[in-house]
């Protein structure tokens, strides 16, 4: 296989720029903020916005994840990204600098970090013995790219330029208000005494000038603007131009010989691989909270089931608190079907729908899922419609707003999607909501979709070949206690609202007592 992309293989697929409509309903926008933390230098969001176009691409990503789960290979890739960040930063400075020698020096630095990154990545992939198609094809391409650069004289030219740069040596002598700059030649360097490379002159100069050296001995304030050489730097350049012009020519010569050395495929790999890094870090941190992510199975049949499915956003919302997330199991008939979920208010119906949809999304993305086991057919997309607060500034009512949001889902005419409808048509009469709800489910079933319909209308949960009734449970004999378990069963038609009124002291007598 010829390497093209570590995320999209050879499909030619490109990342979407806009956030999918279902992200907010499933709280994936909240999870994105957590996923981005470990790779702030990269814009990984667009890759999370883009569902793979084929089932083979999901398999491709799962294989890459298995390889990158090896600690040595993972650290190798992270090290490559760090080298590339330094390389691109130096390359950017080279392009912006107005001083020719400074631009050449930054260009040389960019090339050095790029070469270091290539060699370390190639060695890491060789030692890691990857099994995935994606990583193996990357390794083959790296070998070819490195060989081509060597054939073009890149490595030798880089070494010569670095040797020229290493010959530039200066000695600073501070005497009162004056700083004397002395060039270090081979003769003065061989006069004996302590080697200039054995003493930390940066630290001595920082102490002399009472400057902050920072974590990496960087003297702050002497070179205030990276792109504008200071008087001190310009003086050093002038000295070198007079005494060792060949050295400066060697540095500038590399810039002229290799004005462009980056591979587009390598740059694309660096831009895409943080997607894997971000999710592996997210997976590790989620498991530290006590909840595990596992590899799903995307099958070619209609088998659709899951065990131990939980709401991933809820886990992170309550991270660090004494709070237990209740998982649920489910199993669809082996045909396009809808779960009609009824039961008590605040009984976990919406959380169940969201958790299953999150697992579907993660599965279709080629990621690990929020479940112990998860198997699903190939869905071509996800569409959701969750209850929203009525907009006060809107001239239309809530029912009109709901229909406006629902219309694009119906007009797409897309088949084999996963659909979540949460408390639809709540402001319509029960009779109208029943008719409209049935028609909406029938529409999606005709297009071979599977879905979940959370509703307070008992009649919508009447079981047929394509509708399965699920009920949110309460403790036997204790309607105040929700178990947050969602189990198959006949709809009971109870919202248990009286228990909530009593629990929060909202009865008429309670309210009147407060008003006295």
Short mmCIF file of C-alpha atoms in Angstrom, two decimals, residues 34 281-293 310 312 315-316:
data_model
loop_
_atom_site.label_atom_id
_atom_site.label_comp_id
_atom_site.label_asym_id
_atom_site.label_seq_id
_atom_site.Cartn_x
_atom_site.Cartn_y
_atom_site.Cartn_z
CA UNK A 34 -11.05 17.54 27.12
CA UNK A 281 -4.45 10.30 26.27
CA UNK A 282 -8.20 10.73 26.76
CA UNK A 283 -8.64 6.95 27.05
CA UNK A 284 -5.87 6.70 29.64
CA UNK A 285 -7.30 9.55 31.72
CA UNK A 286 -10.85 8.18 31.52
CA UNK A 287 -9.65 4.79 32.74
CA UNK A 288 -7.95 6.53 35.68
CA UNK A 289 -11.46 7.63 36.67
CA UNK A 290 -12.52 3.97 36.76
CA UNK A 291 -14.31 3.73 33.39
CA UNK A 292 -12.90 1.74 30.50
CA UNK A 293 -13.01 2.25 26.75
CA UNK A 310 -22.36 4.55 30.03
CA UNK A 312 -18.97 9.46 28.80
CA UNK A 315 -18.21 10.63 33.75
CA UNK A 316 -16.11 13.70 33.09
#
